[in-house]
């Protein structure tokens, strides 16, 4: 009988061998192929998925594809009400203009008139307290040494031809990283440019429904000289003098009197987004109640406001993280084919909302479908199809004996031509920046496979034709061996005690 392939999901339906769970380790391993990896990434990173923003129809389509694959592998659903989907709640918020103000002494500025919101989602609450005005040359190398921690920071920024110089003044990053409570640009922008910024106030933002996004760092704002010069003078800062001397050494001048930001958003609608989760039950009567979790994020950043030269504006996220999603699928397929299943149970998880701030994994870690203490490890895979062909960075090796286990497994498989190396960028704190961190905080040892960023990172050219599927297939095989070792060994992985103390949140 001739086979007719009707839809993408059918293309990857496993063979008879898989359905019957009859495969040897080698046969299971051989199901992990370059072609499968490329085909899966091509499907997930297809333009029709529209960049898989959270929430979006493309994300839902991706989740449905993953769930369909889990079903075809014969995996047990571990989501809501016997399904593969674990949905988490989102709120859609808009700024409450009548209840949002910036106050400097006796001057009260209204949202959309006296101040604009340049960036911010979910900000709500009141910030008051120590305020400073930063002025002078932001190119001054002393900028980084100003102590702005927990302060409301007004920054007197240069304006050129009625608008900001460049896309953002260069200091913003250093101020945002300084731990400031909030950040207000003082500009001389034209009425047109200032009014145009008001469109942000009308936009709906989507935020997690279970946690208030704090006010600090969640937004930045703009006021103009004409509205605040008098108020700042009363509070001890001479704006005209600062404007007259833009090349002066950078300084932070404390303001006297009351300064506060009252920010309020109201809920304008409700939404939700999916995680997809399935389990392969372990073969050992006791150890099957322990779980190894493989995870990747299936969401990306959606449509870009900056199209490339060809007019392409879809951020496909082929490497970030269609590659990891494909890896989780290939692993799920391979393990589910095995005649002799791993001793511990294996959970396969694709989350969403990673790009928004690790939403899906946070929700999953707080709403685990199995007892937390029975999850023995999380192996997270995010961006594994670019850069070097024979090495992969694995972050978190030093924090538990999973690192040693990986080194040993890696040494046993020289045929892979793949070396798992230590974190190359400890200063970037990647350990704290992807989904595995939500597991680590719960006391679950983790490893994070990551090939590092590249020129196409979060750009519209992170496309399937730039990925190295052959390399990724070897990384997945390494993960297969690693997962098998962790699932089958008598001892569960153990933390390095100092790391446990430093990373695990024991206050709950
Ligand atoms: Zn990612």
Tab-separated table of C-alpha atoms and ligand atoms in Angstrom:
chain	number	residue	atom	x	y	z
A	1	UNK	CA	0.000	0.000	0.000
A	2	UNK	CA	1.262	3.390	-0.905
A	3	UNK	CA	1.751	5.740	1.987
A	4	UNK	CA	0.292	9.187	1.698
A	5	UNK	CA	1.687	11.868	3.934
A	6	UNK	CA	-1.151	14.182	4.797
A	7	UNK	CA	0.357	16.432	7.405
A	8	UNK	CA	3.628	17.228	9.094
A	9	UNK	CA	2.827	15.188	12.160
A	10	UNK	CA	2.434	12.036	10.108
A	11	UNK	CA	5.840	12.454	8.548
A	12	UNK	CA	7.425	11.462	11.815
A	13	UNK	CA	5.104	8.658	12.845
A	14	UNK	CA	7.401	6.000	14.268
A	15	UNK	CA	7.797	2.666	12.549
A	16	UNK	CA	6.280	-0.595	13.702
A	17	UNK	CA	9.370	-1.329	15.747
A	18	UNK	CA	8.849	1.768	17.844
A	19	UNK	CA	5.172	1.212	18.388
A	20	UNK	CA	5.885	-2.204	19.798
A	21	UNK	CA	8.738	-1.062	22.043
A	22	UNK	CA	11.010	-3.760	20.656
A	23	UNK	CA	14.179	-1.872	19.885
A	24	UNK	CA	17.638	-2.537	21.270
A	25	UNK	CA	19.690	0.364	22.632
A	26	UNK	CA	21.487	0.652	19.296
A	27	UNK	CA	18.279	0.636	17.305
A	28	UNK	CA	16.825	3.304	19.557
A	29	UNK	CA	19.988	5.347	19.184
A	30	UNK	CA	19.856	4.976	15.410
A	31	UNK	CA	16.396	6.548	15.340
A	32	UNK	CA	18.107	9.835	16.170
A	33	UNK	CA	19.040	11.092	12.734
A	34	UNK	CA	20.228	14.241	11.044
A	35	UNK	CA	17.192	14.161	8.734
A	36	UNK	CA	14.709	13.870	11.602
A	37	UNK	CA	16.397	16.749	13.393
A	38	UNK	CA	16.301	18.962	10.302
A	39	UNK	CA	12.699	18.049	9.454
A	40	UNK	CA	11.474	18.747	12.952
A	41	UNK	CA	13.269	22.088	13.137
A	42	UNK	CA	11.972	23.000	9.671
A	43	UNK	CA	8.438	22.367	10.826
A	44	UNK	CA	8.716	24.217	14.151
A	45	UNK	CA	10.670	27.136	12.648
A	46	UNK	CA	8.436	27.389	9.591
A	47	UNK	CA	7.169	30.864	8.693
A	48	UNK	CA	3.625	29.614	9.272
A	49	UNK	CA	4.444	29.400	13.009
A	50	UNK	CA	5.001	33.174	12.925
A	51	UNK	CA	7.830	33.114	15.434
A	52	UNK	CA	5.903	31.271	18.188
A	53	UNK	CA	5.338	34.242	20.488
A	54	UNK	CA	3.667	33.611	23.875
A	55	UNK	CA	0.702	33.514	23.502
A	56	UNK	CA	-0.014	33.114	19.773
A	57	UNK	CA	-1.677	30.744	17.300
A	58	UNK	CA	1.766	29.629	16.065
A	59	UNK	CA	2.716	28.606	19.589
A	60	UNK	CA	-0.507	26.619	19.888
A	61	UNK	CA	0.218	24.914	16.554
A	62	UNK	CA	3.700	24.012	17.794
A	63	UNK	CA	2.278	22.639	21.047
A	64	UNK	CA	-0.249	20.572	19.086
A	65	UNK	CA	2.534	19.180	16.932
A	66	UNK	CA	4.583	18.193	19.997
A	67	UNK	CA	1.539	16.624	21.686
A	68	UNK	CA	0.743	14.684	18.502
A	69	UNK	CA	4.297	13.353	18.460
A	70	UNK	CA	4.146	12.318	22.122
A	71	UNK	CA	0.907	10.493	21.343
A	72	UNK	CA	2.435	8.719	18.373
A	73	UNK	CA	5.353	7.554	20.550
A	74	UNK	CA	2.857	6.006	22.940
A	75	UNK	CA	3.839	8.263	25.842
A	76	UNK	CA	1.496	8.854	28.758
A	77	UNK	CA	0.055	12.377	29.006
A	78	UNK	CA	1.027	14.295	32.146
A	79	UNK	CA	-0.850	17.548	31.538
A	80	UNK	CA	-4.263	18.879	32.579
A	81	UNK	CA	-7.168	16.467	32.788
A	82	UNK	CA	-5.410	13.566	31.116
A	83	UNK	CA	-4.119	15.632	28.188
A	84	UNK	CA	-0.562	16.450	27.097
A	85	UNK	CA	-1.193	20.165	27.657
A	86	UNK	CA	-0.498	21.956	30.887
A	87	UNK	CA	-1.997	25.406	30.419
A	88	UNK	CA	-0.964	28.334	32.574
A	89	UNK	CA	-2.938	31.540	33.062
A	90	UNK	CA	-1.985	34.944	31.660
A	91	UNK	CA	-3.456	38.387	32.180
A	92	UNK	CA	-3.719	41.050	29.534
A	93	UNK	CA	-3.160	44.424	31.114
A	94	UNK	CA	-3.409	48.046	30.023
A	95	UNK	CA	-2.181	51.158	31.770
A	96	UNK	CA	-4.693	52.841	34.026
A	97	UNK	CA	-4.006	56.413	32.961
A	98	UNK	CA	-6.113	58.024	35.688
A	99	UNK	CA	-4.228	56.233	38.430
A	100	UNK	CA	-0.641	56.582	37.157
A	101	UNK	CA	1.478	59.589	38.145
A	102	UNK	CA	5.034	60.746	38.640
A	103	UNK	CA	5.348	63.192	41.523
A	104	UNK	CA	8.325	65.505	42.106
A	105	UNK	CA	7.665	67.712	45.139
A	106	UNK	CA	4.447	69.594	44.439
A	107	UNK	CA	4.449	68.727	40.726
A	108	UNK	CA	2.300	65.845	39.615
A	109	UNK	CA	2.686	64.516	36.064
A	110	UNK	CA	-0.069	62.453	34.447
A	111	UNK	CA	0.515	59.397	32.289
A	112	UNK	CA	0.348	60.215	28.592
A	113	UNK	CA	0.662	63.939	29.242
A	114	UNK	CA	3.472	64.719	31.680
A	115	UNK	CA	5.235	61.366	31.292
A	116	UNK	CA	5.384	58.539	28.838
A	117	UNK	CA	6.076	54.864	29.325
A	118	UNK	CA	8.914	53.834	27.031
A	119	UNK	CA	8.982	50.234	28.098
A	120	UNK	CA	7.117	48.312	30.711
A	121	UNK	CA	4.824	45.418	31.191
A	122	UNK	CA	2.740	44.613	34.187
A	123	UNK	CA	4.240	47.380	36.266
A	124	UNK	CA	1.938	48.226	39.089
A	125	UNK	CA	2.443	49.708	42.546
A	126	UNK	CA	4.102	52.765	44.064
A	127	UNK	CA	7.807	53.471	44.139
A	128	UNK	CA	8.950	56.242	46.445
A	129	UNK	CA	12.098	57.105	48.262
A	130	UNK	CA	15.597	58.206	47.383
A	131	UNK	CA	15.823	59.865	44.019
A	132	UNK	CA	18.869	61.127	42.126
A	133	UNK	CA	19.447	62.938	38.876
A	134	UNK	CA	22.301	61.553	36.784
A	135	UNK	CA	23.837	64.170	34.521
A	136	UNK	CA	27.042	64.878	32.640
A	137	UNK	CA	28.774	62.715	30.072
A	138	UNK	CA	27.404	59.192	29.876
A	139	UNK	CA	30.584	58.251	28.041
A	140	UNK	CA	32.403	58.964	31.310
A	141	UNK	CA	33.979	55.716	32.435
A	142	UNK	CA	32.880	56.483	35.997
A	143	UNK	CA	29.235	55.958	34.940
A	144	UNK	CA	29.369	52.331	36.031
A	145	UNK	CA	30.612	53.224	39.505
A	146	UNK	CA	27.645	55.434	40.482
A	147	UNK	CA	25.677	53.855	43.317
A	148	UNK	CA	22.114	53.774	42.022
A	149	UNK	CA	20.862	50.754	43.947
A	150	UNK	CA	17.169	51.032	44.881
A	151	UNK	CA	17.037	54.669	43.786
A	152	UNK	CA	14.607	56.398	41.474
A	153	UNK	CA	17.001	57.539	38.770
A	154	UNK	CA	16.318	60.535	36.554
A	155	UNK	CA	18.827	60.678	33.711
A	156	UNK	CA	19.408	63.897	31.772
A	157	UNK	CA	19.897	62.497	28.281
A	158	UNK	CA	21.063	64.286	25.146
A	159	UNK	CA	18.504	64.942	22.430
A	160	UNK	CA	19.463	65.436	18.791
A	161	UNK	CA	17.099	66.903	16.192
A	162	UNK	CA	14.125	66.432	18.488
A	163	UNK	CA	14.790	62.771	19.220
A	164	UNK	CA	17.084	60.445	21.164
A	165	UNK	CA	20.568	59.933	19.877
A	166	UNK	CA	20.596	56.442	18.372
A	167	UNK	CA	18.013	53.872	19.291
A	168	UNK	CA	18.716	54.187	23.012
A	169	UNK	CA	21.249	56.304	24.810
A	170	UNK	CA	24.198	54.045	25.611
A	171	UNK	CA	23.882	54.396	29.357
A	172	UNK	CA	20.548	52.659	29.692
A	173	UNK	CA	21.956	49.187	30.035
A	174	UNK	CA	24.400	50.112	32.714
A	175	UNK	CA	21.693	51.921	34.671
A	176	UNK	CA	19.240	49.047	34.312
A	177	UNK	CA	21.910	46.690	35.600
A	178	UNK	CA	22.734	48.991	38.490
A	179	UNK	CA	19.773	47.839	40.574
A	180	UNK	CA	17.926	51.156	40.311
A	181	UNK	CA	14.315	51.035	41.531
A	182	UNK	CA	13.105	52.858	38.472
A	183	UNK	CA	14.411	54.851	35.630
A	184	UNK	CA	13.124	58.107	34.115
A	185	UNK	CA	14.732	59.771	31.103
A	186	UNK	CA	14.697	63.560	31.116
A	187	UNK	CA	14.599	64.558	27.461
A	188	UNK	CA	14.099	67.491	25.147
A	189	UNK	CA	12.235	65.479	22.563
A	190	UNK	CA	9.818	67.183	20.213
A	191	UNK	CA	6.070	67.148	20.861
A	192	UNK	CA	5.671	64.717	17.955
A	193	UNK	CA	8.265	62.229	19.193
A	194	UNK	CA	6.967	62.473	22.757
A	195	UNK	CA	3.348	61.990	21.723
A	196	UNK	CA	4.267	59.033	19.521
A	197	UNK	CA	5.716	57.278	22.577
A	198	UNK	CA	2.202	57.409	24.050
A	199	UNK	CA	1.106	54.543	21.841
A	200	UNK	CA	2.710	52.209	24.378
A	201	UNK	CA	0.109	53.267	26.924
A	202	UNK	CA	-2.683	52.003	24.720
A	203	UNK	CA	-1.088	48.649	24.053
A	204	UNK	CA	-2.108	45.535	25.901
A	205	UNK	CA	0.662	43.659	27.675
A	206	UNK	CA	0.509	39.977	28.478
A	207	UNK	CA	1.822	38.986	31.894
A	208	UNK	CA	1.885	35.961	34.158
A	209	UNK	CA	-1.363	35.745	36.126
A	210	UNK	CA	0.153	34.212	39.251
A	211	UNK	CA	2.756	36.795	40.120
A	212	UNK	CA	2.804	40.566	40.260
A	213	UNK	CA	5.591	41.809	38.061
A	214	UNK	CA	7.334	44.124	40.481
A	215	UNK	CA	7.624	47.765	39.614
A	216	UNK	CA	11.394	47.874	39.780
A	217	UNK	CA	13.170	47.344	36.508
A	218	UNK	CA	9.858	46.531	34.859
A	219	UNK	CA	9.582	49.827	33.064
A	220	UNK	CA	11.229	53.005	32.075
A	221	UNK	CA	9.723	56.360	31.568
A	222	UNK	CA	10.270	59.721	29.943
A	223	UNK	CA	9.634	63.270	31.134
A	224	UNK	CA	10.622	66.461	29.362
A	225	UNK	CA	12.670	69.433	30.515
A	226	UNK	CA	9.745	71.793	29.997
A	227	UNK	CA	7.574	69.858	32.481
A	228	UNK	CA	10.130	69.149	35.209
A	229	UNK	CA	12.763	71.911	35.216
A	230	UNK	CA	11.032	73.940	37.955
A	231	UNK	CA	10.199	70.912	40.084
A	232	UNK	CA	13.796	69.646	39.862
A	233	UNK	CA	15.131	73.064	40.803
A	234	UNK	CA	12.918	73.119	43.920
A	235	UNK	CA	14.298	69.677	44.758
A	236	UNK	CA	17.900	70.827	44.426
A	237	UNK	CA	18.901	70.160	40.836
A	238	UNK	CA	19.734	72.834	38.251
A	239	UNK	CA	18.662	71.344	34.938
A	240	UNK	CA	19.636	74.374	32.849
A	241	UNK	CA	23.188	74.251	34.199
A	242	UNK	CA	23.418	70.538	33.405
A	243	UNK	CA	22.182	71.103	29.849
A	244	UNK	CA	24.774	73.841	29.408
A	245	UNK	CA	27.574	71.453	30.332
A	246	UNK	CA	26.856	68.021	28.781
A	247	UNK	CA	30.514	66.954	28.778
A	248	UNK	CA	30.939	67.436	32.550
A	249	UNK	CA	32.026	64.419	34.605
A	250	UNK	CA	29.029	62.208	35.302
A	251	UNK	CA	27.402	62.788	38.701
A	252	UNK	CA	24.359	61.656	40.645
A	253	UNK	CA	22.685	64.559	42.466
A	254	UNK	CA	20.272	63.571	45.270
A	255	UNK	CA	16.828	65.209	45.184
A	256	UNK	CA	15.178	66.549	48.307
A	257	UNK	CA	11.483	66.304	49.088
A	258	UNK	CA	8.961	63.765	47.921
A	259	UNK	CA	9.557	61.867	44.695
A	260	UNK	CA	7.300	58.980	43.767
A	261	UNK	CA	6.024	56.921	40.870
A	262	UNK	CA	2.490	55.600	41.157
A	263	UNK	CA	1.978	53.047	38.419
A	264	UNK	CA	-1.189	51.185	37.856
A	265	UNK	CA	-2.308	48.695	35.283
A	266	UNK	CA	-5.687	47.099	35.098
A	267	UNK	CA	-6.631	43.699	33.772
A	268	UNK	CA	-8.289	44.054	30.391
A	269	UNK	CA	-8.518	40.388	29.508
A	270	UNK	CA	-7.425	36.844	30.273
A	271	UNK	CA	-5.384	34.417	28.219
A	272	UNK	CA	-3.367	31.247	28.675
A	273	UNK	CA	-0.434	29.425	27.118
A	274	UNK	CA	0.648	25.796	26.901
A	275	UNK	CA	3.407	23.575	28.202
A	276	UNK	CA	3.417	20.078	26.704
A	277	UNK	CA	4.364	17.187	28.964
A	278	UNK	CA	4.471	13.419	28.732
A	279	UNK	CA	6.057	10.545	30.637
A	280	UNK	CA	7.654	7.219	29.751
A	281	UNK	CA	7.123	5.009	32.757
A	282	UNK	CA	10.271	3.431	34.193
A	283	UNK	CA	10.794	-0.336	34.266
A	284	UNK	CA	12.020	-0.649	37.854
A	285	UNK	CA	9.172	-1.219	40.336
A	286	UNK	CA	10.678	1.254	42.816
A	287	UNK	CA	12.766	3.636	40.754
A	288	UNK	CA	9.887	4.284	38.370
A	289	UNK	CA	8.566	6.698	40.987
A	290	UNK	CA	11.622	8.861	40.312
A	291	UNK	CA	11.825	11.065	37.247
A	292	UNK	CA	14.416	12.482	34.866
A	293	UNK	CA	13.097	15.553	33.031
A	294	UNK	CA	14.295	16.517	29.555
A	295	UNK	CA	13.161	20.037	28.668
A	296	UNK	CA	13.337	22.696	25.967
A	297	UNK	CA	11.351	25.812	25.206
A	298	UNK	CA	9.153	25.761	22.124
A	299	UNK	CA	8.308	29.492	22.143
A	300	UNK	CA	10.293	32.269	20.495
A	301	UNK	CA	9.943	36.043	20.108
A	302	UNK	CA	7.365	36.314	17.328
A	303	UNK	CA	7.469	39.035	14.700
A	304	UNK	CA	10.326	41.526	14.670
A	305	UNK	CA	9.849	45.245	14.286
A	306	UNK	CA	13.073	45.256	12.257
A	307	UNK	CA	12.739	43.277	9.011
A	308	UNK	CA	15.885	42.204	7.164
A	309	UNK	CA	16.875	43.360	3.653
A	310	UNK	CA	14.498	40.842	2.079
A	311	UNK	CA	11.573	42.179	4.091
A	312	UNK	CA	11.491	39.087	6.318
A	313	UNK	CA	10.217	39.992	9.767
A	314	UNK	CA	9.489	36.538	11.223
A	315	UNK	CA	11.882	35.513	13.968
A	316	UNK	CA	11.821	31.779	13.330
A	317	UNK	CA	14.033	30.722	16.208
A	318	UNK	CA	15.405	27.643	14.440
A	319	UNK	CA	18.310	27.379	16.862
A	320	UNK	CA	16.446	29.169	19.696
A	321	UNK	CA	14.831	26.843	20.523
A	322	UNK	CA	13.328	24.721	17.758
A	323	UNK	CA	16.635	22.840	18.033
A	324	UNK	CA	16.004	21.946	21.687
A	325	UNK	CA	12.368	21.102	21.011
A	326	UNK	CA	13.481	18.756	18.213
A	327	UNK	CA	16.002	17.224	20.621
A	328	UNK	CA	13.325	16.506	23.242
A	329	UNK	CA	11.184	14.884	20.537
A	330	UNK	CA	14.042	12.755	19.215
A	331	UNK	CA	14.892	11.628	22.760
A	332	UNK	CA	11.246	10.849	23.527
A	333	UNK	CA	11.013	8.818	20.348
A	334	UNK	CA	14.226	6.898	20.978
A	335	UNK	CA	13.490	5.995	24.608
A	336	UNK	CA	9.931	4.977	23.865
A	337	UNK	CA	11.148	2.492	21.236
A	338	UNK	CA	13.245	0.510	23.687
A	339	UNK	CA	12.332	-3.053	24.553
A	340	UNK	CA	14.019	-2.568	27.910
A	341	UNK	CA	12.829	0.760	29.212
A	342	UNK	CA	15.020	2.912	31.502
A	343	UNK	CA	14.600	2.092	35.227
A	344	UNK	CA	13.496	5.550	36.263
A	345	UNK	CA	10.639	7.311	34.495
A	346	UNK	CA	11.484	9.950	31.894
A	347	UNK	CA	9.475	13.152	31.574
A	348	UNK	CA	9.548	15.004	28.258
A	349	UNK	CA	8.634	18.663	28.552
A	350	UNK	CA	8.396	21.540	26.111
A	351	UNK	CA	7.580	24.839	27.779
A	352	UNK	CA	6.532	28.244	26.475
A	353	UNK	CA	7.002	31.800	27.740
A	354	UNK	CA	10.762	31.272	28.102
A	355	UNK	CA	11.505	34.394	26.118
A	356	UNK	CA	9.078	36.394	28.300
A	357	UNK	CA	10.904	35.443	31.469
A	358	UNK	CA	10.809	31.661	31.975
A	359	UNK	CA	7.033	31.649	32.545
A	360	UNK	CA	6.211	28.106	31.471
A	361	UNK	CA	9.010	26.445	33.410
A	362	UNK	CA	8.207	28.539	36.482
A	363	UNK	CA	4.607	27.422	36.335
A	364	UNK	CA	5.628	23.824	35.698
A	365	UNK	CA	8.120	23.790	38.589
A	366	UNK	CA	5.427	25.217	40.888
A	367	UNK	CA	2.782	22.801	39.624
A	368	UNK	CA	4.719	19.593	39.068
A	369	UNK	CA	2.551	16.639	38.075
A	370	UNK	CA	4.761	14.430	40.301
A	371	UNK	CA	6.222	15.073	43.783
A	372	UNK	CA	9.130	17.535	43.595
A	373	UNK	CA	11.479	15.371	45.671
A	374	UNK	CA	11.003	12.521	43.213
A	375	UNK	CA	12.381	14.541	40.283
A	376	UNK	CA	16.053	13.554	40.259
A	377	UNK	CA	17.400	15.664	37.400
A	378	UNK	CA	16.541	18.199	34.731
A	379	UNK	CA	18.471	18.218	31.487
A	380	UNK	CA	17.592	21.386	29.618
A	381	UNK	CA	18.446	21.929	25.961
A	382	UNK	CA	18.376	25.430	24.493
A	383	UNK	CA	20.264	26.278	21.268
A	384	UNK	CA	22.291	23.265	20.138
A	385	UNK	CA	22.388	23.549	16.341
A	386	UNK	CA	24.903	26.330	15.637
A	387	UNK	CA	28.538	27.230	16.277
A	388	UNK	CA	31.245	24.587	16.824
A	389	UNK	CA	30.728	21.164	15.268
A	390	UNK	CA	32.616	19.108	17.843
A	391	UNK	CA	32.001	20.754	21.231
A	392	UNK	CA	28.948	21.667	23.241
A	393	UNK	CA	28.954	23.843	26.329
A	394	UNK	CA	27.224	22.264	29.303
A	395	UNK	CA	26.399	24.695	32.063
A	396	UNK	CA	26.008	23.597	35.673
A	397	UNK	CA	28.547	20.731	35.609
A	398	UNK	CA	30.261	21.986	38.758
A	399	UNK	CA	27.106	22.110	40.864
A	400	UNK	CA	26.216	18.417	41.084
A	401	UNK	CA	27.689	15.004	40.273
A	402	UNK	CA	25.747	15.140	36.994
A	403	UNK	CA	28.885	16.872	35.704
A	404	UNK	CA	31.074	13.839	36.506
A	405	UNK	CA	28.456	11.498	35.115
A	406	UNK	CA	28.404	13.459	31.885
A	407	UNK	CA	32.214	13.484	31.649
A	408	UNK	CA	32.304	9.716	32.122
A	409	UNK	CA	29.507	9.033	29.621
A	410	UNK	CA	31.112	11.405	27.152
A	411	UNK	CA	34.494	9.612	27.475
A	412	UNK	CA	32.790	6.266	26.820
A	413	UNK	CA	31.485	7.515	23.479
A	414	UNK	CA	34.363	8.913	21.412
A	415	UNK	CA	32.501	7.763	18.266
A	416	UNK	CA	30.184	10.768	18.707
A	417	UNK	CA	32.973	13.233	17.960
A	418	UNK	CA	31.376	15.545	20.504
A	419	UNK	CA	32.969	16.927	23.647
A	420	UNK	CA	30.892	18.414	26.450
A	421	UNK	CA	32.862	21.344	27.809
A	422	UNK	CA	32.461	23.586	30.864
A	423	UNK	CA	30.684	26.941	30.974
A	424	UNK	CA	32.744	29.328	28.821
A	425	UNK	CA	30.860	32.423	29.929
A	426	UNK	CA	30.431	32.340	33.720
A	427	UNK	CA	30.145	36.152	33.762
A	428	UNK	CA	26.997	35.930	31.638
A	429	UNK	CA	25.360	33.870	34.404
A	430	UNK	CA	23.579	31.598	31.917
A	431	UNK	CA	22.982	29.159	34.788
A	432	UNK	CA	20.431	31.651	36.100
A	433	UNK	CA	18.875	32.566	32.758
A	434	UNK	CA	17.079	29.620	31.210
A	435	UNK	CA	14.329	27.211	32.189
A	436	UNK	CA	16.491	24.792	34.173
A	437	UNK	CA	16.972	27.464	36.849
A	438	UNK	CA	13.361	27.041	37.961
A	439	UNK	CA	14.144	23.356	38.578
A	440	UNK	CA	17.443	24.103	40.305
A	441	UNK	CA	15.762	26.464	42.749
A	442	UNK	CA	13.469	23.605	43.762
A	443	UNK	CA	16.466	21.447	44.634
A	444	UNK	CA	16.581	19.474	41.385
A	445	UNK	CA	20.132	19.064	39.965
A	446	UNK	CA	20.405	20.293	36.377
A	447	UNK	CA	22.585	20.334	33.298
A	448	UNK	CA	22.080	22.857	30.523
A	449	UNK	CA	23.226	22.118	26.945
A	450	UNK	CA	23.889	25.350	25.072
A	451	UNK	CA	26.067	26.229	22.072
A	452	UNK	CA	26.224	29.937	22.882
A	453	UNK	CA	24.777	32.885	21.011
A	454	UNK	CA	25.640	33.960	17.459
A	455	UNK	CA	24.979	36.808	15.024
A	456	UNK	CA	21.480	35.533	14.238
A	457	UNK	CA	20.483	35.252	17.910
A	458	UNK	CA	16.977	36.740	18.283
A	459	UNK	CA	17.191	37.973	14.694
A	460	UNK	CA	15.050	37.149	11.673
A	461	UNK	CA	17.854	35.019	10.181
A	462	UNK	CA	17.801	32.285	12.823
A	463	UNK	CA	16.456	29.971	10.124
A	464	UNK	CA	16.550	26.246	9.497
A	465	UNK	CA	18.967	26.563	6.561
A	466	UNK	CA	21.640	27.866	8.944
A	467	UNK	CA	21.478	25.020	11.434
A	468	UNK	CA	23.860	22.079	11.660
A	469	UNK	CA	21.513	19.099	12.011
A	470	UNK	CA	24.313	16.544	11.797
A	471	UNK	CA	26.033	18.088	14.773
A	472	UNK	CA	22.808	18.336	16.710
A	473	UNK	CA	22.052	14.649	16.103
A	474	UNK	CA	25.371	13.798	17.804
A	475	UNK	CA	24.523	16.065	20.753
A	476	UNK	CA	21.158	14.328	21.090
A	477	UNK	CA	22.877	10.936	21.075
A	478	UNK	CA	25.132	12.120	23.866
A	479	UNK	CA	21.999	13.186	25.766
A	480	UNK	CA	20.478	9.775	25.098
A	481	UNK	CA	23.470	8.037	26.712
A	482	UNK	CA	23.489	10.532	29.573
A	483	UNK	CA	19.767	10.185	30.260
A	484	UNK	CA	20.044	6.408	30.233
A	485	UNK	CA	22.904	6.514	32.734
A	486	UNK	CA	21.020	8.870	35.072
A	487	UNK	CA	17.808	6.880	34.774
A	488	UNK	CA	19.475	3.512	35.375
A	489	UNK	CA	22.052	4.126	38.089
A	490	UNK	CA	21.357	3.021	41.661
A	491	UNK	CA	22.171	6.437	43.077
A	492	UNK	CA	20.246	9.546	42.125
A	493	UNK	CA	22.315	12.652	41.236
A	494	UNK	CA	23.686	14.635	44.175
A	495	UNK	CA	24.332	18.329	44.631
A	496	UNK	CA	27.676	19.766	45.576
A	497	UNK	CA	26.778	20.991	49.102
A	498	UNK	CA	28.041	24.566	48.626
A	499	UNK	CA	26.094	24.859	45.372
A	500	UNK	CA	22.966	23.560	47.056
A	501	UNK	CA	23.278	26.255	49.686
A	502	UNK	CA	23.864	28.954	47.110
A	503	UNK	CA	21.238	28.019	44.517
A	504	UNK	CA	18.368	26.104	46.084
A	505	UNK	CA	15.529	28.125	47.528
A	506	UNK	CA	14.982	26.491	50.903
A	507	UNK	CA	12.697	29.189	52.299
A	508	UNK	CA	9.511	27.665	50.897
B	1	LIG	ZN1	16.241	29.927	24.067
